[in-house]
Coordinates of C-alpha atoms in Angstrom, one line a residue:
M1 CA -9.4 20.9 -16.2
T2 CA -9.3 17.0 -16.4
H3 CA -5.5 17.0 -16.9
N4 CA -4.7 18.4 -13.5
M5 CA -7.1 16.3 -11.4
T6 CA -5.9 14.2 -8.5
F7 CA -6.7 10.5 -8.4
E8 CA -9.5 11.2 -5.9
E9 CA -10.9 14.0 -8.1
S10 CA -10.9 11.8 -11.1
I11 CA -12.9 9.1 -9.3
A12 CA -15.5 11.7 -8.2
Y13 CA -15.5 13.2 -11.7
T14 CA -16.1 9.8 -13.3
E15 CA -18.9 9.1 -10.9
A16 CA -20.6 12.4 -11.6
L17 CA -20.2 11.8 -15.4
L18 CA -21.7 8.3 -15.3
L19 CA -24.6 9.5 -13.2
R20 CA -25.6 12.0 -15.9
K21 CA -28.5 10.8 -18.0
D22 CA -28.5 13.8 -20.3
L23 CA -25.2 13.0 -22.1
K24 CA -25.1 11.6 -25.6
D25 CA -22.6 8.9 -26.2
S26 CA -20.4 11.3 -28.2
Q27 CA -20.3 13.7 -25.2
L28 CA -19.5 10.9 -22.9
E29 CA -16.7 9.8 -25.3
S30 CA -15.3 13.3 -25.3
E31 CA -15.3 13.6 -21.5
I32 CA -13.8 10.2 -20.9
S33 CA -11.2 10.7 -23.7
A34 CA -10.0 13.9 -22.0
L35 CA -10.0 12.2 -18.6
V36 CA -7.9 9.2 -19.6
Q37 CA -5.1 11.3 -21.2
S38 CA -3.5 11.7 -17.7
A39 CA -2.3 8.9 -15.4
N40 CA -4.5 10.1 -12.5
G41 CA -7.5 10.5 -14.8
A42 CA -7.2 7.0 -16.3
R43 CA -6.6 5.4 -12.8
G44 CA -9.6 7.2 -11.3
F45 CA -11.8 6.4 -14.3
F46 CA -11.1 2.6 -14.0
V47 CA -11.5 2.5 -10.2
C48 CA -14.9 4.1 -10.5
F49 CA -16.0 2.4 -13.7
L50 CA -14.9 -1.1 -12.9
T51 CA -16.2 -1.3 -9.3
G52 CA -19.4 0.8 -9.5
E53 CA -23.0 -0.2 -10.1
W54 CA -22.8 0.9 -13.8
Q55 CA -24.8 -0.8 -16.5
L56 CA -22.3 0.7 -19.0
A57 CA -19.5 -1.3 -17.3
D58 CA -21.2 -4.5 -18.2
A59 CA -22.0 -3.3 -21.8
P60 CA -19.6 -0.5 -22.7
S61 CA -20.9 1.9 -25.4
M62 CA -18.8 2.5 -28.5
G63 CA -18.2 6.0 -27.2
I64 CA -16.5 4.6 -24.1
V65 CA -14.5 2.1 -26.2
R66 CA -13.3 4.9 -28.6
A67 CA -12.4 7.2 -25.6
L68 CA -10.2 4.4 -24.2
Q69 CA -8.7 3.7 -27.6
S70 CA -7.7 7.4 -27.8
A71 CA -5.1 6.8 -25.0
P72 CA -3.5 3.4 -25.7
Q73 CA -0.3 4.2 -23.7
A74 CA -2.2 5.4 -20.7
I75 CA -4.7 2.5 -20.5
A76 CA -2.8 -0.6 -21.7
E77 CA -0.9 -1.3 -18.5
L78 CA -3.8 -0.2 -16.3
L79 CA -6.2 -2.6 -18.0
V80 CA -3.9 -5.6 -17.7
K81 CA -3.0 -4.8 -14.1
N82 CA -6.7 -4.4 -13.2
L83 CA -7.3 -7.8 -14.7
V84 CA -4.3 -9.3 -12.8
M85 CA -5.0 -7.8 -9.5
S86 CA -8.7 -8.5 -9.4
T87 CA -8.0 -12.1 -10.5
A88 CA -5.5 -12.6 -7.7
M89 CA -7.7 -10.8 -5.1
A90 CA -10.6 -13.1 -5.8
I91 CA -8.4 -16.0 -4.7
T92 CA -7.3 -14.1 -1.6
H93 CA -10.9 -13.4 -0.6
R94 CA -12.0 -17.0 -1.2
R95 CA -9.1 -18.2 1.0
S96 CA -10.4 -15.9 3.7
A97 CA -14.0 -17.1 3.2
Q98 CA -15.1 -13.6 2.0
E99 CA -17.3 -14.7 -0.9
E100 CA -19.0 -11.4 -1.3
Q101 CA -15.6 -9.6 -1.8
A102 CA -14.5 -12.4 -4.1
Q103 CA -17.5 -11.9 -6.3
G104 CA -16.7 -8.2 -6.4
S105 CA -13.2 -9.0 -7.6
D106 CA -14.7 -11.5 -10.1
L107 CA -16.9 -8.7 -11.4
V108 CA -14.0 -6.3 -11.9
A109 CA -12.0 -9.1 -13.7
R110 CA -15.0 -9.8 -16.0
R111 CA -15.5 -6.1 -16.8
T112 CA -11.8 -5.5 -17.4
A113 CA -11.5 -8.5 -19.7
L114 CA -14.5 -7.2 -21.6
L115 CA -12.9 -3.8 -22.0
I116 CA -9.6 -5.4 -23.1
E117 CA -11.6 -7.3 -25.8
K118 CA -13.5 -4.3 -27.0
V119 CA -10.6 -1.8 -27.2
D120 CA -8.6 -4.4 -29.1
L121 CA -5.3 -2.5 -28.9
S122 CA -1.9 -3.9 -29.8
E123 CA -0.5 -2.0 -26.8
V124 CA -2.8 -4.0 -24.5
R125 CA -1.9 -7.3 -26.1
Q126 CA 1.8 -6.5 -25.7
V127 CA 1.4 -5.8 -22.0
A128 CA -0.7 -9.0 -21.6
A129 CA 2.0 -11.0 -23.4
Q130 CA 4.7 -9.6 -21.0
M131 CA 2.5 -10.2 -18.0
Y132 CA 1.9 -13.8 -19.1
S133 CA 5.6 -14.3 -19.5
S134 CA 6.4 -12.9 -16.1
A135 CA 3.6 -15.0 -14.4
T136 CA 4.8 -18.2 -16.0
T137 CA 8.6 -17.7 -15.7
D138 CA 9.0 -15.3 -12.7
R139 CA 11.2 -13.2 -15.0
G140 CA 10.7 -10.3 -17.4
E141 CA 9.0 -7.0 -17.4
Y142 CA 6.4 -7.6 -14.7
A143 CA 8.2 -10.1 -12.4
A144 CA 8.9 -7.3 -9.9
F145 CA 5.2 -6.2 -10.0
L146 CA 4.1 -9.8 -9.2
T147 CA 6.6 -10.2 -6.4
K148 CA 5.7 -6.8 -4.9
W149 CA 2.1 -7.9 -4.5
G150 CA 3.3 -11.3 -3.1
Y151 CA 1.4 -13.4 -5.5
D152 CA 1.9 -17.2 -5.0
A153 CA 2.0 -20.0 -7.5
E154 CA -1.8 -20.5 -7.5
Q155 CA -2.4 -16.8 -8.1
K156 CA 0.3 -16.6 -10.8
Q157 CA -1.3 -19.5 -12.6
A158 CA -4.8 -17.8 -12.4
I159 CA -3.1 -14.6 -13.7
A160 CA -1.5 -16.4 -16.6
N161 CA -4.9 -18.0 -17.4
A162 CA -6.6 -14.6 -17.3
V163 CA -4.2 -12.9 -19.6
E164 CA -3.5 -15.9 -21.8
R165 CA -6.3 -15.4 -24.3
F166 CA -5.1 -11.8 -24.9
H167 CA -1.6 -13.1 -25.2
L168 CA -2.6 -15.7 -27.7
D169 CA -4.6 -13.1 -29.6
S170 CA -1.3 -11.2 -29.9
I171 CA 0.5 -14.2 -31.3
E172 CA -2.3 -15.0 -33.8
K173 CA -2.5 -11.4 -35.0
I174 CA 1.2 -11.1 -35.4
S175 CA 1.4 -14.3 -37.4
I176 CA -1.4 -13.4 -39.8

């Protein structure tokens, strides 16, 4: 069922799932694990989870962490791009004097960074390292992505700062 969901259906499914109070962590893990196996499922999960009023988003359970770890290829790029885009949008909102929206973007960035930390996957660290490189050199794997969204020098610096700690983790873990 979860493999054929549209992006919109995945958002609604995630919301219904997170509203359920009767689920054990293991059941939540199983449901989210199935959901994030598809691109639409993973995208829908993150949109709902990172932007909603969920206590679990500020303190993810081990079940949620394990569910995300079950699909490293599906979630690695999404996590890093969520961190990048929310970081850049916070700047855009502040430039437009939209502090409430900026705080929403800050919240998504914080929650995403927390998930990146907790899932602790080499695939995520690799994408973070590539994003860092593109943000600091305007070349590489994600240069076109950064250009597509029109990020300027200040936003690219903020992006580099946001992914740097995960990039540095990658270097430290490789050299150990």
